[in-house]
mmCIF file of C-alpha atoms in Angstrom:
data_model
loop_
_atom_site.group_PDB
_atom_site.id
_atom_site.type_symbol
_atom_site.label_atom_id
_atom_site.label_comp_id
_atom_site.label_asym_id
_atom_site.label_seq_id
_atom_site.Cartn_x
_atom_site.Cartn_y
_atom_site.Cartn_z
ATOM 1 C CA MET I 1 16.908 145.628 19.224
ATOM 2 C CA LYS I 2 19.193 148.519 18.153
ATOM 3 C CA ALA I 3 20.260 148.666 14.537
ATOM 4 C CA VAL I 4 23.519 148.000 13.419
ATOM 5 C CA ASN I 5 25.521 150.937 12.356
ATOM 6 C CA SER I 6 28.093 150.664 9.570
ATOM 7 C CA MET I 7 29.738 153.899 8.063
ATOM 8 C CA VAL I 8 30.619 152.930 4.406
ATOM 9 C CA ASN I 9 32.307 155.011 1.600
ATOM 10 C CA ASN I 10 31.336 153.170 -1.330
ATOM 11 C CA LYS I 11 29.491 149.952 -2.490
ATOM 12 C CA GLY I 12 32.708 147.946 -2.048
ATOM 13 C CA ASP I 13 32.987 148.718 1.550
ATOM 14 C CA ASP I 14 29.497 148.400 2.142
ATOM 15 C CA ASP I 15 29.894 144.595 0.670
ATOM 16 C CA TYR I 16 33.105 143.978 2.898
ATOM 17 C CA PHE I 17 31.492 145.169 6.261
ATOM 18 C CA ASN I 18 28.209 143.483 5.513
ATOM 19 C CA ARG I 19 30.290 140.212 5.254
ATOM 20 C CA LEU I 20 32.370 140.995 8.156
ATOM 21 C CA LEU I 21 29.555 142.011 10.352
ATOM 22 C CA SER I 22 27.898 138.745 9.138
ATOM 23 C CA TYR I 23 31.108 136.775 10.151
ATOM 24 C CA PHE I 24 31.597 138.477 13.660
ATOM 25 C CA ARG I 25 27.723 137.671 14.493
ATOM 26 C CA SER I 26 28.487 133.983 13.574
ATOM 27 C CA GLN I 27 31.613 134.017 15.950
ATOM 28 C CA PHE I 28 30.618 136.100 18.953
ATOM 29 C CA MET I 29 28.589 134.478 21.760
ATOM 30 C CA GLU I 30 27.416 138.011 22.620
ATOM 31 C CA LYS I 31 24.785 139.569 20.481
ATOM 32 C CA ILE I 32 26.431 142.436 18.371
ATOM 33 C CA ILE I 33 24.377 145.787 18.414
ATOM 34 C CA GLN I 34 26.847 148.182 16.770
ATOM 35 C CA MET I 35 29.798 147.901 14.355
ATOM 36 C CA VAL I 36 31.513 151.181 13.032
ATOM 37 C CA PRO I 37 34.585 151.206 10.765
ATOM 38 C CA ILE I 38 37.178 153.623 12.326
ATOM 39 C CA ARG I 39 39.887 153.088 9.520
ATOM 40 C CA LYS I 40 41.116 150.229 7.460
ATOM 41 C CA SER I 41 41.175 147.119 9.602
ATOM 42 C CA VAL I 42 40.195 148.696 12.710
ATOM 43 C CA LEU I 43 36.308 148.889 13.905
ATOM 44 C CA PHE I 44 34.340 149.796 16.956
ATOM 45 C CA LEU I 45 32.301 146.955 18.108
ATOM 46 C CA LYS I 46 29.506 146.987 20.531
ATOM 47 C CA THR I 47 27.853 143.901 21.847
ATOM 48 C CA GLU I 48 25.053 143.666 24.564
ATOM 49 C CA ASN I 49 27.615 143.548 27.477
ATOM 50 C CA ASN I 50 30.978 144.836 26.262
ATOM 51 C CA THR I 51 32.622 147.240 23.852
ATOM 52 C CA TYR I 52 35.481 146.459 21.636
ATOM 53 C CA ILE I 53 38.020 147.663 19.315
ATOM 54 C CA MET I 54 38.521 145.049 16.587
ATOM 55 C CA LYS I 55 41.978 145.273 14.845
ATOM 56 C CA GLY I 56 43.055 143.305 11.883
ATOM 57 C CA TYR I 57 46.583 141.867 11.066
ATOM 58 C CA HIS I 58 48.161 140.408 8.159
ATOM 59 C CA SER I 59 49.569 137.321 10.094
ATOM 60 C CA ASN I 60 48.710 135.338 13.287
ATOM 61 C CA SER I 61 52.143 135.721 14.286
ATOM 62 C CA ARG I 62 51.979 139.534 14.169
ATOM 63 C CA LEU I 63 48.804 139.573 16.135
ATOM 64 C CA ARG I 64 50.538 137.373 18.871
ATOM 65 C CA LEU I 65 53.319 139.492 18.916
ATOM 66 C CA GLN I 66 51.283 142.696 19.684
ATOM 67 C CA GLU I 67 49.398 140.704 22.470
ATOM 68 C CA ALA I 68 52.452 139.629 23.811
ATOM 69 C CA PHE I 69 54.089 143.098 23.555
ATOM 70 C CA THR I 70 51.193 144.835 25.297
ATOM 71 C CA ARG I 71 51.005 142.086 28.045
ATOM 72 C CA THR I 72 54.823 142.637 28.755
ATOM 73 C CA LEU I 73 54.427 146.344 28.984
ATOM 74 C CA TYR I 74 51.654 146.096 31.527
ATOM 75 C CA ASN I 75 53.465 143.342 33.663
ATOM 76 C CA GLU I 76 56.655 145.548 33.571
ATOM 77 C CA GLY I 77 54.828 148.493 34.937
ATOM 78 C CA PHE I 78 53.647 150.404 32.005
ATOM 79 C CA LYS I 79 49.919 150.678 32.408
ATOM 80 C CA LYS I 80 49.152 153.762 30.290
ATOM 81 C CA THR I 81 48.047 151.870 27.360
ATOM 82 C CA TYR I 82 45.474 149.629 26.222
ATOM 83 C CA LYS I 83 45.038 145.706 26.859
ATOM 84 C CA PHE I 84 44.106 143.029 24.301
ATOM 85 C CA LEU I 85 41.061 141.106 25.367
ATOM 86 C CA ALA I 86 39.755 137.558 25.227
ATOM 87 C CA PRO I 87 36.050 137.789 24.192
ATOM 88 C CA THR I 88 33.773 134.699 24.008
ATOM 89 C CA VAL I 89 33.921 133.513 20.415
ATOM 90 C CA ARG I 90 33.622 130.262 18.670
ATOM 91 C CA GLU I 91 37.216 130.159 17.125
ATOM 92 C CA GLN I 92 39.912 132.648 16.262
ATOM 93 C CA LEU I 93 38.606 135.485 14.346
ATOM 94 C CA PHE I 94 40.097 135.197 10.832
ATOM 95 C CA PHE I 95 38.181 136.730 7.757
ATOM 96 C CA GLU I 96 39.477 137.092 4.322
ATOM 97 C CA GLY I 97 42.990 136.947 4.969
ATOM 98 C CA THR I 98 42.890 139.281 8.322
ATOM 99 C CA TYR I 99 43.315 137.957 11.577
ATOM 100 C CA PHE I 100 41.451 139.986 14.313
ATOM 101 C CA GLY I 101 42.579 140.962 17.835
ATOM 102 C CA CYS I 102 40.215 142.218 20.190
ATOM 103 C CA ILE I 103 41.387 145.568 22.195
ATOM 104 C CA GLU I 104 39.763 147.057 25.135
ATOM 105 C CA TYR I 105 37.628 150.261 24.162
ATOM 106 C CA ILE I 106 38.860 153.317 26.085
ATOM 107 C CA PRO I 107 36.319 156.133 26.178
ATOM 108 C CA PRO I 108 38.105 159.101 24.969
ATOM 109 C CA ASN I 109 38.255 162.556 26.549
ATOM 110 C CA ARG I 110 36.067 165.194 25.214
ATOM 111 C CA THR I 111 39.310 166.976 24.308
ATOM 112 C CA SER I 112 41.430 165.180 21.847
ATOM 113 C CA PHE I 113 45.221 165.177 22.200
ATOM 114 C CA SER I 114 47.067 167.377 20.253
ATOM 115 C CA PHE I 115 50.601 168.976 19.945
ATOM 116 C CA HIS I 116 48.995 172.516 19.931
ATOM 117 C CA THR I 117 49.568 173.103 23.712
ATOM 118 C CA GLU I 118 52.744 173.289 25.739
ATOM 119 C CA LYS I 119 50.888 170.976 28.236
ATOM 120 C CA ASN I 120 50.416 168.322 25.789
ATOM 121 C CA ARG I 121 53.875 168.427 24.195
ATOM 122 C CA GLN I 122 55.372 167.919 27.595
ATOM 123 C CA GLU I 123 53.258 165.269 28.943
ATOM 124 C CA GLY I 124 53.362 163.519 25.731
ATOM 125 C CA LEU I 125 57.183 163.461 25.819
ATOM 126 C CA GLU I 126 57.117 162.565 29.623
ATOM 127 C CA LEU I 127 55.101 159.480 28.660
ATOM 128 C CA LEU I 128 57.175 158.507 25.713
ATOM 129 C CA GLU I 129 60.232 158.701 28.136
ATOM 130 C CA LYS I 130 58.353 156.386 30.656
ATOM 131 C CA PHE I 131 57.876 153.871 27.898
ATOM 132 C CA HIS I 132 61.415 153.821 26.936
ATOM 133 C CA GLU I 133 62.461 153.364 30.712
ATOM 134 C CA THR I 134 60.119 150.412 30.699
ATOM 135 C CA THR I 135 61.084 148.865 27.480
ATOM 136 C CA SER I 136 64.898 149.258 28.133
ATOM 137 C CA SER I 137 64.451 146.540 30.845
ATOM 138 C CA PHE I 138 63.029 143.869 28.538
ATOM 139 C CA GLU I 139 64.266 144.807 25.059
ATOM 140 C CA ALA I 140 66.668 141.698 24.907
ATOM 141 C CA ARG I 141 63.721 139.476 25.243
ATOM 142 C CA TYR I 142 62.431 140.861 21.932
ATOM 143 C CA ARG I 143 65.659 141.291 19.931
ATOM 144 C CA THR I 144 64.937 137.986 17.726
ATOM 145 C CA LEU I 145 61.075 139.087 17.419
ATOM 146 C CA LEU I 146 61.446 142.655 16.219
ATOM 147 C CA PRO I 147 63.410 144.361 13.394
ATOM 148 C CA LYS I 148 66.303 146.764 14.421
ATOM 149 C CA GLY I 149 65.626 150.283 13.778
ATOM 150 C CA ASP I 150 67.402 151.847 10.970
ATOM 151 C CA MET I 151 66.696 155.475 10.695
ATOM 152 C CA LEU I 152 69.290 156.190 8.285
ATOM 153 C CA GLY I 153 68.318 153.438 5.892
ATOM 154 C CA LYS I 154 64.637 154.454 6.175
ATOM 155 C CA TRP I 155 65.364 158.055 5.347
ATOM 156 C CA SER I 156 67.509 157.266 2.510
ATOM 157 C CA GLU I 157 64.821 155.192 1.018
ATOM 158 C CA ARG I 158 62.199 157.892 1.520
ATOM 159 C CA PHE I 159 64.718 160.285 -0.152
ATOM 160 C CA ASN I 160 65.207 158.202 -3.235
ATOM 161 C CA ILE I 161 61.416 157.681 -3.380
ATOM 162 C CA PHE I 162 60.758 161.477 -3.380
ATOM 163 C CA SER I 163 63.480 162.091 -5.830
ATOM 164 C CA SER I 164 61.769 159.695 -8.348
ATOM 165 C CA ASN I 165 58.541 161.497 -7.496
ATOM 166 C CA LEU I 166 59.975 164.739 -8.898
ATOM 167 C CA PRO I 167 58.424 164.732 -12.180
ATOM 168 C CA PHE I 168 54.837 164.953 -10.156
ATOM 169 C CA VAL I 169 55.962 166.946 -7.377
ATOM 170 C CA LYS I 170 57.024 169.761 -9.759
ATOM 171 C CA TYR I 171 53.384 170.122 -11.110
ATOM 172 C CA PHE I 172 52.655 171.624 -7.518
ATOM 173 C CA PHE I 173 55.609 173.622 -6.465
ATOM 174 C CA ASN I 174 59.036 174.442 -7.977
ATOM 175 C CA GLU I 175 62.337 176.139 -7.198
ATOM 176 C CA PRO I 176 63.829 177.196 -5.008
ATOM 177 C CA PHE I 177 61.802 175.230 -2.751
ATOM 178 C CA ILE I 178 62.618 171.730 -4.362
ATOM 179 C CA SER I 179 66.361 172.257 -4.578
ATOM 180 C CA GLU I 180 66.533 173.688 -1.040
ATOM 181 C CA MET I 181 64.757 170.570 0.310
ATOM 182 C CA LEU I 182 66.661 168.175 -1.522
ATOM 183 C CA SER I 183 69.935 169.897 -0.181
ATOM 184 C CA TRP I 184 68.575 169.618 3.438
ATOM 185 C CA ALA I 185 68.146 165.993 3.064
ATOM 186 C CA GLU I 186 71.579 165.492 1.429
ATOM 187 C CA TRP I 187 73.427 167.312 4.238
ATOM 188 C CA SER I 188 71.306 165.462 6.822
ATOM 189 C CA LEU I 189 72.038 162.070 5.547
ATOM 190 C CA ALA I 190 75.537 162.593 4.970
ATOM 191 C CA GLY I 191 76.099 163.935 8.333
ATOM 192 C CA MET I 192 74.229 161.023 9.788
ATOM 193 C CA LYS I 193 76.349 158.635 8.099
ATOM 194 C CA LYS I 194 79.558 160.175 9.006
ATOM 195 C CA ASP I 195 78.562 160.323 12.904
ATOM 196 C CA HIS I 196 76.494 157.033 12.768
ATOM 197 C CA PHE I 197 78.663 155.603 15.655
ATOM 198 C CA PHE I 198 76.555 157.891 18.042
ATOM 199 C CA PHE I 199 73.087 156.223 17.270
ATOM 200 C CA LYS I 200 74.986 152.713 17.457
ATOM 201 C CA ASN I 201 76.635 153.243 20.687
ATOM 202 C CA GLU I 202 73.402 154.705 22.532
ATOM 203 C CA PRO I 203 71.590 151.991 24.697
ATOM 204 C CA PHE I 204 68.570 150.167 23.267
ATOM 205 C CA VAL I 205 65.208 150.245 23.977
ATOM 206 C CA ILE I 206 62.094 149.198 22.157
ATOM 207 C CA LEU I 207 61.024 151.974 19.998
ATOM 208 C CA HIS I 208 57.251 153.126 19.455
ATOM 209 C CA GLY I 209 58.175 154.214 15.812
ATOM 210 C CA ASP I 210 55.038 156.356 15.155
ATOM 211 C CA VAL I 211 54.679 159.238 17.665
ATOM 212 C CA ALA I 212 52.112 161.056 15.936
ATOM 213 C CA HIS I 213 49.599 162.872 17.955
ATOM 214 C CA HIS I 214 46.730 160.198 17.133
ATOM 215 C CA ASN I 215 48.798 157.759 18.936
ATOM 216 C CA PHE I 216 48.234 159.460 22.275
ATOM 217 C CA LEU I 217 45.029 159.100 23.823
ATOM 218 C CA ARG I 218 43.442 160.983 26.480
ATOM 219 C CA ASP I 219 40.921 158.997 28.481
ATOM 220 C CA ARG I 220 37.710 159.978 29.927
ATOM 221 C CA ASN I 221 39.402 160.943 33.228
ATOM 222 C CA GLY I 222 42.110 162.904 31.719
ATOM 223 C CA THR I 223 44.922 160.272 31.770
ATOM 224 C CA LEU I 224 47.247 160.269 28.788
ATOM 225 C CA LEU I 225 47.828 156.785 27.091
ATOM 226 C CA LEU I 226 50.370 155.515 24.499
ATOM 227 C CA ILE I 227 48.744 153.517 21.855
ATOM 228 C CA ASP I 228 49.249 151.633 18.498
ATOM 229 C CA PHE I 229 52.571 149.525 18.612
ATOM 230 C CA ASP I 230 52.493 148.271 15.005
ATOM 231 C CA LEU I 231 55.856 149.775 14.276
ATOM 232 C CA ILE I 232 57.764 148.928 17.245
ATOM 233 C CA SER I 233 61.484 148.040 16.655
ATOM 234 C CA ILE I 234 64.790 147.736 18.674
ATOM 235 C CA GLY I 235 67.175 150.863 18.603
ATOM 236 C CA PRO I 236 68.132 153.978 20.514
ATOM 237 C CA ALA I 237 65.733 156.040 22.200
ATOM 238 C CA SER I 238 66.939 159.009 20.286
ATOM 239 C CA TYR I 239 65.321 157.805 16.944
ATOM 240 C CA ASP I 240 61.768 158.199 18.734
ATOM 241 C CA TYR I 241 62.792 161.701 20.082
ATOM 242 C CA LEU I 242 64.004 162.717 16.773
ATOM 243 C CA GLN I 243 60.434 161.897 15.333
ATOM 244 C CA TYR I 244 58.987 163.590 18.068
ATOM 245 C CA ALA I 245 60.766 166.858 17.813
ATOM 246 C CA ASN I 246 60.022 166.829 14.177
ATOM 247 C CA ARG I 247 56.299 166.675 15.088
ATOM 248 C CA ILE I 248 56.446 169.510 17.661
ATOM 249 C CA LEU I 249 58.805 171.928 15.796
ATOM 250 C CA PRO I 250 56.029 173.422 13.621
ATOM 251 C CA TYR I 251 54.111 174.553 16.861
ATOM 252 C CA LEU I 252 57.318 176.051 18.040
ATOM 253 C CA GLU I 253 57.757 178.040 14.773
ATOM 254 C CA TRP I 254 60.846 175.689 14.162
ATOM 255 C CA SER I 255 62.791 177.655 16.998
ATOM 256 C CA TYR I 256 65.901 175.645 18.106
ATOM 257 C CA ASP I 257 66.148 177.637 21.270
ATOM 258 C CA LYS I 258 62.715 176.414 22.254
ATOM 259 C CA LEU I 259 63.595 172.845 21.873
ATOM 260 C CA HIS I 260 65.703 173.271 24.972
ATOM 261 C CA GLN I 261 62.467 173.285 27.036
ATOM 262 C CA TYR I 262 61.931 169.586 26.421
ATOM 263 C CA GLU I 263 63.716 166.782 28.341
ATOM 264 C CA PRO I 264 65.118 164.514 27.082
ATOM 265 C CA ILE I 265 65.365 166.188 23.712
ATOM 266 C CA LYS I 266 67.667 168.916 25.106
ATOM 267 C CA ASN I 267 70.287 166.246 26.253
ATOM 268 C CA TYR I 268 70.716 165.343 22.480
ATOM 269 C CA LEU I 269 70.961 169.002 21.369
ATOM 270 C CA HIS I 270 75.058 168.861 21.904
ATOM 271 C CA GLU I 271 75.186 165.680 19.641
ATOM 272 C CA LYS I 272 76.281 166.432 15.900
ATOM 273 C CA ALA I 273 74.410 163.171 14.782
ATOM 274 C CA PHE I 274 71.191 164.459 16.269
ATOM 275 C CA LEU I 275 71.421 167.842 14.923
ATOM 276 C CA TYR I 276 72.254 166.367 11.362
ATOM 277 C CA ALA I 277 69.152 164.151 11.837
ATOM 278 C CA LEU I 278 66.787 167.302 12.880
ATOM 279 C CA ALA I 279 67.491 168.760 9.398
ATOM 280 C CA TYR I 280 65.955 166.160 7.409
ATOM 281 C CA PRO I 281 62.601 166.991 6.065
ATOM 282 C CA ALA I 282 60.849 163.657 7.082
ATOM 283 C CA ASP I 283 57.496 164.928 7.051
ATOM 284 C CA ILE I 284 57.611 166.767 3.825
ATOM 285 C CA PHE I 285 58.977 163.624 1.955
ATOM 286 C CA ARG I 286 56.621 161.225 3.750
ATOM 287 C CA GLU I 287 53.438 163.227 2.964
ATOM 288 C CA TRP I 288 54.528 163.829 -0.861
ATOM 289 C CA ASN I 289 55.391 160.161 -1.167
ATOM 290 C CA ARG I 290 51.998 159.259 0.349
ATOM 291 C CA ILE I 291 49.868 161.409 -1.663
ATOM 292 C CA ILE I 292 51.568 160.271 -5.066
ATOM 293 C CA ARG I 293 51.432 156.835 -4.077
ATOM 294 C CA GLU I 294 47.630 156.912 -3.031
ATOM 295 C CA LYS I 295 46.933 159.399 -5.974
ATOM 296 C CA SER I 296 45.089 161.426 -3.591
ATOM 297 C CA TYR I 297 46.420 164.740 -5.033
ATOM 298 C CA THR I 298 43.038 165.128 -6.708
ATOM 299 C CA ASP I 299 41.637 165.509 -3.143
ATOM 300 C CA HIS I 300 41.916 169.498 -2.650
ATOM 301 C CA LEU I 301 41.968 169.156 1.015
ATOM 302 C CA LYS I 302 44.543 166.793 1.169
ATOM 303 C CA LEU I 303 46.625 168.546 -1.394
ATOM 304 C CA LYS I 304 46.038 171.770 0.489
ATOM 305 C CA GLN I 305 47.314 170.125 3.710
ATOM 306 C CA VAL I 306 50.606 168.908 2.023
ATOM 307 C CA MET I 307 51.245 172.253 0.382
ATOM 308 C CA ASP I 308 50.777 174.108 3.493
ATOM 309 C CA LEU I 309 53.275 171.685 5.083
ATOM 310 C CA THR I 310 55.675 172.154 2.379
ATOM 311 C CA ILE I 311 55.463 176.076 1.885
ATOM 312 C CA SER I 312 53.946 177.832 4.592
ATOM 313 C CA GLN I 313 56.775 177.145 7.171
ATOM 314 C CA PHE I 314 59.332 176.885 4.529
ATOM 315 C CA TYR I 315 61.438 180.113 5.405
ATOM 316 C CA THR I 316 61.150 179.435 9.307
ATOM 317 C CA ARG I 317 62.218 175.894 8.793
ATOM 318 C CA LYS I 318 65.180 177.039 6.489
ATOM 319 C CA LYS I 319 66.311 179.607 9.300
ATOM 320 C CA PHE I 320 66.252 176.641 11.684
ATOM 321 C CA ILE I 321 68.448 174.501 9.424
ATOM 322 C CA ASP I 322 70.880 177.323 8.818
ATOM 323 C CA ARG I 323 71.212 177.400 12.594
ATOM 324 C CA LEU I 324 71.840 173.894 12.743
ATOM 325 C CA LYS I 325 74.462 174.065 9.975
ATOM 326 C CA VAL I 326 76.357 176.930 12.280
ATOM 327 C CA LEU I 327 76.286 174.601 15.307
ATOM 328 C CA VAL I 328 77.591 171.572 13.587
ATOM 329 C CA ASP I 329 80.351 173.232 11.315
#
């Protein structure tokens, strides 16, 4: 019999995963031969006959919603994602306050997806557009089940948290960077508030909500898939495209002109509300709020990554935002 692998970071993790492994062994009708944690509440699980991704949810309703949504996606024609499976278990999987769903394991390509290449950036955007086209046909069925996207509210809250974190942030970098970033955010939020009707009048879809590179998966055959729908909500497609633009702009050297290469982002570049939103430093605020919340600034690698994000492209980003201000004004 093969030994069960469990990758752990400390004794607390070790104890939890040993208990979880024991629980899964008691519930699965198949013999478990390998279990490897991927991240919090997500595990790779291999049995004698199958391979799964086990994903934990805080409520049974959240798990059932994810199962229903991925099934609807598939039935409506969007098949470039994963399916939830029904393994042979004795009862619903519930362990120490967490409900576990079982997702098919998709062997990844040897080359992981990233936004470094033009091919990947274009292909990821095309897949996201197809996702929106599909969800537009059934978003009405999910209006009572999903929250309504509120980018202005979300970014206003993120700005307030970052502002309250300034005493910590100032230990790591100072003027003129801080004042400039705060001014970008204030200008952006004020403009979005002034032109908010654009977002309200745009047709609604189901938004993915987290179009980071790790939520695009290229399978062994080279097919690109969209995964992880934990942050889905109802709203205008432009919300996802704004986030996508923010993710790829560092690889475009913050070039406004290069953004015109990307459909459908190009279609929004004449809209003032969209241009205002492009100026918001969502990535910088997100990462500083996270590193302070998790107190991970003592991790030199993580701190370096956030500092690079903040400082290394500061002047190219500033030039980009100055261009947006000219276009809007």
